[in-house]
Amino acid sequence: MTVESVARTPPIPATLGPGLTSAEVAQRVTENRTNRTEKVTSRSTWAIVKANVFTRFNGLLGALFVLVLATGSYKDGLFGIALIVNSVMGIAQEVSAKRKLDALAVLHAPTATVLRDGRTAVIDTADVVEGDLVYLRSGDQVPADGPLLASDNLEIDESNLTGESDAIPRGPGEPVSSGTAVVAGSGWFRADTVGAAATAQKLSAEARQFTRVYSEVQHSTNVLLRWLTWVVLVLAPLSFWTQWRAVRAAGSGGWRDIVLKGTTPLVGLVPEGLVVLTTLAFLLAAVQLTKQQALVQELPAVEGLARVDVICVDKTGTLTQGEIAFDRLTPLDGCDEGHARAVLGAMTHDPAANATAQAIAAAIPASGWEVRERIPFNSARKWSAALILGPPGDPCHPQDPCHPGESRDLPPPPSPQPPPIPPTPYALGAPDILLDQTKHKSLLHDVAARAAQGKRVVVLAQLPTFPDPDAPLPPVTPVALIELSEVIRPDAKATLAYFAAQGVAVKVISGDNPVTVTAVAKNVGLAVEQAVDARTLPEDLDELAQVVDNVTVFGRVTPAQKRGLVRALQQNGHTVAMTGDGVNDVLALKDADIGIAMGNGAQATKAVAQLVLLDSQFSHLPKVLSEGRRLIGNVERVASLFVAKNAMSATMLIATAILGVEFPFRPLHMTIVSTLTIGLPAAILALAANRRRYVPGFLSRVLALSLPAGLAAGLAAFAAFAFAHGTEAQVSTVALGTLLVVNFWLLGALARPYNWWKVLVVVGMVALAQLAFTVPPLRRFLDLDLPVTGFWLVALIGGLGAVIVELAYRISRRMHQPPDPEGHLHLHEFRVEYHDNIDTRQAEAEARALEKDRLGRGV
């Protein structure tokens, strides 16, 4: 018998009946009385179109586009074509990414066990219909609302609804609500309220928002957009008024020149591609992670993991394979091994059994002994109990008229009948919970010795009376020790070494014996001086915060304590990720900054996590971390380019207003600058690898570089315009060339550290700009004319502006370097053996890139 068959075959009480018929199910589906609701894991197609088209900046650029077209200078309206292409590409890529992510989410949707036509079936929770009889077991998430029809010590975690972390016992007739989780026992309920009317869907706006996780990138981008909106509103009237005065004073043109010159700086003030590139960066990162079998349920989680500096892991399922196997049974104090096996065969063959009981049940067959009452395992109690009726009496009926070989003339002597055997209560659980610390001191010492070898040890004990689950246990008589073995993941050691090299602290938080957890932690390379038994931890959050930073391994941790440890770490200023696979991890996963669930974990665990490792491979996390860093670093590059352009346009607009002169450029020239120094390279750099460690202060870093760089570019271009001589086209060309020199230097600085394709991007953009100045048809179309004297002016003033940009770049990097130089990943610190999904060569390549980046920033 397999573990799966032991664990998943639900008992069907006779009172339930056959459930719905196929015809009744089909009728309810036709009437839309199903549990299917609109997906909220990603935006709808219409929402994507609105987000990419109907924005305030697109509206402003659209109005400017119409104004420019009204002048008859259609080539100056090229920025409108770029606007349309930008929106169309953004929509196409986001819809494509949405389809991939939604398809993967559907493929791994949660399931429910229902009773239909007298048979059980496993279906998607979305296919549950009104009136379905649904089976619940430990780890399930309740899919709908309705009354319990049968309960076998069912306990529900209702913290999603009430905030109360204690499990609530539920019996027949009592209601259960969707969105809650089963933490112990089993039962059947009728789905009376499904779909949008169910409790979970009413609370979905609070529980499963598209961007519930805090994103520094998105927050900072929104702040920038608000500021730029006010800048545009203030400077737009100033621009047109200034150009109206300047053009009229010069007598060089009419209203068309006023419109063109007044429009140009406003085009430069609009960050037309920033929002699109930021959104696409998140989406493409999520799609990229699907190749690593990582499903991102909330897009900002990609960035969030890059900000994590503490990761809390459970031993089982993370450091170990998650599958435990029965090793051996040791009877105690002369107890009969066969009797102990029979008791275990009765206790563990339960559809709602936990992983430990399933492992024992797979090795010990069912004994046929009757279980009269049962208290299921609970991670807070750390034990289960059962009231077991032992072997039946003599099968020979006392009224049997004869036995072979006996005389039929005399009645047979009465057969001796064994006295009735009363049911006996037993408990199965953690030795340090069930056993008395004084009375069973030597036995606990033996348990500790076995646990120190990495074994998981549970004790089977006899009780004097059947216990109350909410009261202390009575004194027990130990019957047998059961040893189970866990297999350490082959990739765990390398993964933890990666996190250590990246300055990410690892905390092992487990419900198991601290000695066992310590043994496993040491085997995977963690430096553990002393494990802490969570029963000795303070309950006060402030006191707990003083302890948690200095401890690596916590054992005997209850679900509520897991949540408390996460909160204590957050109170100390840490960004915390929590991994888990069991329902006892749900509370901590919900409160962690980033919750990471294993794909083979409980449905309730995956429901509250932001990231699901579909194949349950812990070794994927380094690549997820790397993807988050790539996203943050590249969006920072892109934002710096766009904000520098905005600062440059504002500088030149204010300078022309103060001096009362015409703006040096036309919209066509600003399109060249935006396309070659920002638009095309930003789209490419947003997809580049970027392994620089996360440092808080995204917005401050962007402004620290982009504002002085934009100021330098604007002043350099205006200075070249002021000192140049010749025709209007020649003066504008000199200013444009100077602006391109400064902006290209900024692009080159942000592309560091260099590799062959980054050099190709920068050189390619410079070459395209060179063609615009040298190829006669292009030069005439763009109205460019660079005299020889103007070339030297461009080199001199543009070079001076480039020097200022370089200084701003170096100063901003030194101001915002990581606070702990030892946190950098050096190649010689990363000589660890990699297995499975972690490639040694890739790891060393990442190490070299990080070292190169470190040296390039002067750290």
mmCIF file of N, CA, C and O in Angstrom, residues 466-521:
data_model
loop_
_atom_site.group_PDB
_atom_site.id
_atom_site.type_symbol
_atom_site.label_atom_id
_atom_site.label_comp_id
_atom_site.label_asym_id
_atom_site.label_seq_id
_atom_site.Cartn_x
_atom_site.Cartn_y
_atom_site.Cartn_z
ATOM 1 N N PHE A 466 -8.408 8.865 28.026
ATOM 2 C CA PHE A 466 -8.394 9.581 26.744
ATOM 3 C C PHE A 466 -8.292 11.074 27.018
ATOM 4 O O PHE A 466 -9.064 11.626 27.813
ATOM 5 N N PRO A 467 -7.347 11.791 26.369
ATOM 6 C CA PRO A 467 -7.045 13.171 26.763
ATOM 7 C C PRO A 467 -8.027 14.191 26.203
ATOM 8 O O PRO A 467 -8.757 13.927 25.250
ATOM 9 N N ASP A 468 -8.008 15.345 26.815
ATOM 10 C CA ASP A 468 -8.695 16.525 26.300
ATOM 11 C C ASP A 468 -7.676 17.293 25.460
ATOM 12 O O ASP A 468 -6.604 17.645 25.960
ATOM 13 N N PRO A 469 -7.971 17.556 24.178
ATOM 14 C CA PRO A 469 -6.964 18.221 23.322
ATOM 15 C C PRO A 469 -6.572 19.611 23.802
ATOM 16 O O PRO A 469 -5.506 20.107 23.432
ATOM 17 N N ASP A 470 -7.404 20.237 24.625
ATOM 18 C CA ASP A 470 -7.106 21.591 25.100
ATOM 19 C C ASP A 470 -6.554 21.604 26.521
ATOM 20 O O ASP A 470 -6.370 22.679 27.101
ATOM 21 N N ALA A 471 -6.295 20.420 27.093
ATOM 22 C CA ALA A 471 -5.779 20.342 28.470
ATOM 23 C C ALA A 471 -4.425 19.644 28.452
ATOM 24 O O ALA A 471 -4.089 18.930 27.503
ATOM 25 N N PRO A 472 -3.615 19.811 29.508
ATOM 26 C CA PRO A 472 -2.329 19.110 29.573
ATOM 27 C C PRO A 472 -2.531 17.600 29.560
ATOM 28 O O PRO A 472 -3.520 17.075 30.086
ATOM 29 N N LEU A 473 -1.576 16.886 28.984
ATOM 30 C CA LEU A 473 -1.655 15.437 28.918
ATOM 31 C C LEU A 473 -1.445 14.813 30.297
ATOM 32 O O LEU A 473 -0.633 15.303 31.089
ATOM 33 N N PRO A 474 -2.139 13.710 30.585
ATOM 34 C CA PRO A 474 -1.851 12.978 31.829
ATOM 35 C C PRO A 474 -0.520 12.240 31.679
ATOM 36 O O PRO A 474 0.015 12.121 30.576
ATOM 37 N N PRO A 475 0.057 11.720 32.763
ATOM 38 C CA PRO A 475 1.313 10.975 32.670
ATOM 39 C C PRO A 475 1.171 9.787 31.719
ATOM 40 O O PRO A 475 0.143 9.097 31.710
ATOM 41 N N VAL A 476 2.186 9.546 30.915
ATOM 42 C CA VAL A 476 2.128 8.509 29.887
ATOM 43 C C VAL A 476 3.091 7.381 30.218
ATOM 44 O O VAL A 476 4.034 7.533 30.998
ATOM 45 N N THR A 477 2.838 6.241 29.591
ATOM 46 C CA THR A 477 3.744 5.090 29.671
ATOM 47 C C THR A 477 4.299 4.839 28.276
ATOM 48 O O THR A 477 3.542 4.432 27.380
ATOM 49 N N PRO A 478 5.593 5.102 28.035
ATOM 50 C CA PRO A 478 6.139 4.921 26.687
ATOM 51 C C PRO A 478 6.107 3.453 26.282
ATOM 52 O O PRO A 478 6.423 2.551 27.076
ATOM 53 N N VAL A 479 5.697 3.224 25.029
ATOM 54 C CA VAL A 479 5.575 1.867 24.498
ATOM 55 C C VAL A 479 6.691 1.571 23.501
ATOM 56 O O VAL A 479 7.289 0.492 23.522
ATOM 57 N N ALA A 480 6.996 2.531 22.622
ATOM 58 C CA ALA A 480 8.011 2.277 21.592
ATOM 59 C C ALA A 480 8.520 3.604 21.041
ATOM 60 O O ALA A 480 7.810 4.626 21.063
ATOM 61 N N LEU A 481 9.761 3.591 20.565
ATOM 62 C CA LEU A 481 10.340 4.708 19.820
ATOM 63 C C LEU A 481 10.311 4.369 18.331
ATOM 64 O O LEU A 481 10.646 3.241 17.945
ATOM 65 N N ILE A 482 9.898 5.321 17.528
ATOM 66 C CA ILE A 482 9.865 5.126 16.078
ATOM 67 C C ILE A 482 10.845 6.114 15.459
ATOM 68 O O ILE A 482 10.751 7.329 15.692
ATOM 69 N N GLU A 483 11.781 5.590 14.691
ATOM 70 C CA GLU A 483 12.762 6.430 14.010
ATOM 71 C C GLU A 483 12.387 6.566 12.544
ATOM 72 O O GLU A 483 12.016 5.585 11.888
ATOM 73 N N LEU A 484 12.480 7.773 12.063
ATOM 74 C CA LEU A 484 12.250 8.065 10.650
ATOM 75 C C LEU A 484 13.457 8.811 10.121
ATOM 76 O O LEU A 484 14.109 9.573 10.849
ATOM 77 N N SER A 485 13.737 8.611 8.874
ATOM 78 C CA SER A 485 14.918 9.250 8.285
ATOM 79 C C SER A 485 14.497 10.245 7.217
ATOM 80 O O SER A 485 13.476 10.072 6.550
ATOM 81 N N GLU A 486 15.278 11.299 7.092
ATOM 82 C CA GLU A 486 15.049 12.326 6.083
ATOM 83 C C GLU A 486 16.267 12.406 5.173
ATOM 84 O O GLU A 486 17.403 12.269 5.633
ATOM 85 N N VAL A 487 16.016 12.672 3.921
ATOM 86 C CA VAL A 487 17.097 12.774 2.945
ATOM 87 C C VAL A 487 17.359 14.244 2.683
ATOM 88 O O VAL A 487 16.460 14.996 2.300
ATOM 89 N N ILE A 488 18.604 14.668 2.904
ATOM 90 C CA ILE A 488 18.973 16.069 2.663
ATOM 91 C C ILE A 488 19.004 16.334 1.159
ATOM 92 O O ILE A 488 19.502 15.523 0.381
ATOM 93 N N ARG A 489 18.435 17.450 0.770
ATOM 94 C CA ARG A 489 18.457 17.810 -0.642
ATOM 95 C C ARG A 489 19.906 17.967 -1.121
ATOM 96 O O ARG A 489 20.705 18.643 -0.462
ATOM 97 N N PRO A 490 20.243 17.406 -2.268
ATOM 98 C CA PRO A 490 21.625 17.519 -2.744
ATOM 99 C C PRO A 490 22.034 18.942 -3.101
ATOM 100 O O PRO A 490 23.222 19.246 -3.161
ATOM 101 N N ASP A 491 21.046 19.816 -3.335
ATOM 102 C CA ASP A 491 21.371 21.190 -3.713
ATOM 103 C C ASP A 491 21.280 22.163 -2.537
ATOM 104 O O ASP A 491 21.535 23.356 -2.694
ATOM 105 N N ALA A 492 20.903 21.660 -1.350
ATOM 106 C CA ALA A 492 20.678 22.568 -0.221
ATOM 107 C C ALA A 492 21.968 23.268 0.205
ATOM 108 O O ALA A 492 21.978 24.472 0.485
ATOM 109 N N LYS A 493 23.069 22.527 0.272
ATOM 110 C CA LYS A 493 24.327 23.104 0.748
ATOM 111 C C LYS A 493 24.789 24.232 -0.163
ATOM 112 O O LYS A 493 25.181 25.316 0.293
ATOM 113 N N ALA A 494 24.757 24.004 -1.464
ATOM 114 C CA ALA A 494 25.199 25.029 -2.411
ATOM 115 C C ALA A 494 24.279 26.245 -2.389
ATOM 116 O O ALA A 494 24.730 27.382 -2.486
ATOM 117 N N THR A 495 22.972 26.001 -2.249
ATOM 118 C CA THR A 495 22.024 27.117 -2.221
ATOM 119 C C THR A 495 22.246 27.993 -1.004
ATOM 120 O O THR A 495 22.254 29.231 -1.102
ATOM 121 N N LEU A 496 22.441 27.381 0.156
ATOM 122 C CA LEU A 496 22.685 28.152 1.370
ATOM 123 C C LEU A 496 24.026 28.873 1.301
ATOM 124 O O LEU A 496 24.162 29.990 1.813
ATOM 125 N N ALA A 497 25.025 28.258 0.668
ATOM 126 C CA ALA A 497 26.313 28.930 0.497
ATOM 127 C C ALA A 497 26.157 30.171 -0.381
ATOM 128 O O ALA A 497 26.795 31.202 -0.141
ATOM 129 N N TYR A 498 25.307 30.082 -1.381
ATOM 130 C CA TYR A 498 25.049 31.240 -2.243
ATOM 131 C C TYR A 498 24.444 32.385 -1.434
ATOM 132 O O TYR A 498 24.877 33.537 -1.539
ATOM 133 N N PHE A 499 23.433 32.062 -0.613
ATOM 134 C CA PHE A 499 22.810 33.109 0.198
ATOM 135 C C PHE A 499 23.804 33.718 1.183
ATOM 136 O O PHE A 499 23.814 34.936 1.399
ATOM 137 N N ALA A 500 24.646 32.889 1.785
ATOM 138 C CA ALA A 500 25.641 33.411 2.717
ATOM 139 C C ALA A 500 26.592 34.355 2.009
ATOM 140 O O ALA A 500 26.951 35.412 2.534
ATOM 141 N N ALA A 501 27.017 33.989 0.792
ATOM 142 C CA ALA A 501 27.932 34.850 0.042
ATOM 143 C C ALA A 501 27.273 36.154 -0.369
ATOM 144 O O ALA A 501 27.944 37.165 -0.546
ATOM 145 N N GLN A 502 25.942 36.143 -0.493
ATOM 146 C CA GLN A 502 25.214 37.342 -0.883
ATOM 147 C C GLN A 502 24.807 38.195 0.313
ATOM 148 O O GLN A 502 24.134 39.205 0.153
ATOM 149 N N GLY A 503 25.196 37.783 1.512
ATOM 150 C CA GLY A 503 24.844 38.555 2.697
ATOM 151 C C GLY A 503 23.413 38.364 3.140
ATOM 152 O O GLY A 503 22.866 39.205 3.862
ATOM 153 N N VAL A 504 22.785 37.258 2.721
ATOM 154 C CA VAL A 504 21.414 36.949 3.138
ATOM 155 C C VAL A 504 21.483 35.944 4.283
ATOM 156 O O VAL A 504 21.972 34.826 4.113
ATOM 157 N N ALA A 505 21.011 36.345 5.467
ATOM 158 C CA ALA A 505 21.039 35.456 6.631
ATOM 159 C C ALA A 505 19.969 34.382 6.496
ATOM 160 O O ALA A 505 18.877 34.638 5.988
ATOM 161 N N VAL A 506 20.291 33.175 6.938
ATOM 162 C CA VAL A 506 19.367 32.048 6.882
ATOM 163 C C VAL A 506 18.964 31.659 8.296
ATOM 164 O O VAL A 506 19.822 31.467 9.175
ATOM 165 N N LYS A 507 17.664 31.573 8.537
ATOM 166 C CA LYS A 507 17.121 31.121 9.813
ATOM 167 C C LYS A 507 16.328 29.842 9.565
ATOM 168 O O LYS A 507 15.415 29.826 8.738
ATOM 169 N N VAL A 508 16.707 28.768 10.273
ATOM 170 C CA VAL A 508 15.976 27.509 10.171
ATOM 171 C C VAL A 508 14.936 27.481 11.292
ATOM 172 O O VAL A 508 15.284 27.484 12.470
ATOM 173 N N ILE A 509 13.663 27.492 10.917
ATOM 174 C CA ILE A 509 12.555 27.539 11.874
ATOM 175 C C ILE A 509 11.731 26.283 11.676
ATOM 176 O O ILE A 509 11.053 26.130 10.663
ATOM 177 N N SER A 510 11.797 25.379 12.648
ATOM 178 C CA SER A 510 11.185 24.068 12.479
ATOM 179 C C SER A 510 10.401 23.682 13.719
ATOM 180 O O SER A 510 10.701 24.107 14.830
ATOM 181 N N GLY A 511 9.407 22.837 13.516
ATOM 182 C CA GLY A 511 8.653 22.295 14.628
ATOM 183 C C GLY A 511 9.291 21.060 15.231
ATOM 184 O O GLY A 511 8.819 20.541 16.227
ATOM 185 N N ASP A 512 10.395 20.597 14.635
ATOM 186 C CA ASP A 512 11.040 19.381 15.107
ATOM 187 C C ASP A 512 11.962 19.653 16.295
ATOM 188 O O ASP A 512 12.220 20.803 16.665
ATOM 189 N N ASN A 513 12.507 18.553 16.815
ATOM 190 C CA ASN A 513 13.451 18.619 17.924
ATOM 191 C C ASN A 513 14.646 19.487 17.533
ATOM 192 O O ASN A 513 15.225 19.307 16.462
ATOM 193 N N PRO A 514 15.038 20.452 18.378
ATOM 194 C CA PRO A 514 16.172 21.328 18.038
ATOM 195 C C PRO A 514 17.459 20.563 17.734
ATOM 196 O O PRO A 514 18.249 20.996 16.880
ATOM 197 N N VAL A 515 17.660 19.430 18.419
ATOM 198 C CA VAL A 515 18.876 18.656 18.177
ATOM 199 C C VAL A 515 18.864 18.067 16.768
ATOM 200 O O VAL A 515 19.868 18.101 16.046
ATOM 201 N N THR A 516 17.716 17.552 16.349
ATOM 202 C CA THR A 516 17.588 16.998 14.997
ATOM 203 C C THR A 516 17.783 18.086 13.952
ATOM 204 O O THR A 516 18.484 17.896 12.952
ATOM 205 N N VAL A 517 17.165 19.224 14.172
ATOM 206 C CA VAL A 517 17.279 20.329 13.225
ATOM 207 C C VAL A 517 18.726 20.806 13.135
ATOM 208 O O VAL A 517 19.234 21.103 12.045
ATOM 209 N N THR A 518 19.401 20.869 14.264
ATOM 210 C CA THR A 518 20.799 21.302 14.271
ATOM 211 C C THR A 518 21.678 20.350 13.460
ATOM 212 O O THR A 518 22.560 20.781 12.712
ATOM 213 N N ALA A 519 21.428 19.041 13.617
ATOM 214 C CA ALA A 519 22.211 18.058 12.871
ATOM 215 C C ALA A 519 22.047 18.256 11.374
ATOM 216 O O ALA A 519 23.022 18.220 10.609
ATOM 217 N N VAL A 520 20.815 18.474 10.931
ATOM 218 C CA VAL A 520 20.566 18.707 9.508
ATOM 219 C C VAL A 520 21.206 20.015 9.061
ATOM 220 O O VAL A 520 21.824 20.101 7.992
ATOM 221 N N ALA A 521 21.071 21.074 9.875
ATOM 222 C CA ALA A 521 21.625 22.380 9.527
ATOM 223 C C ALA A 521 23.141 22.307 9.356
ATOM 224 O O ALA A 521 23.716 22.907 8.433
#
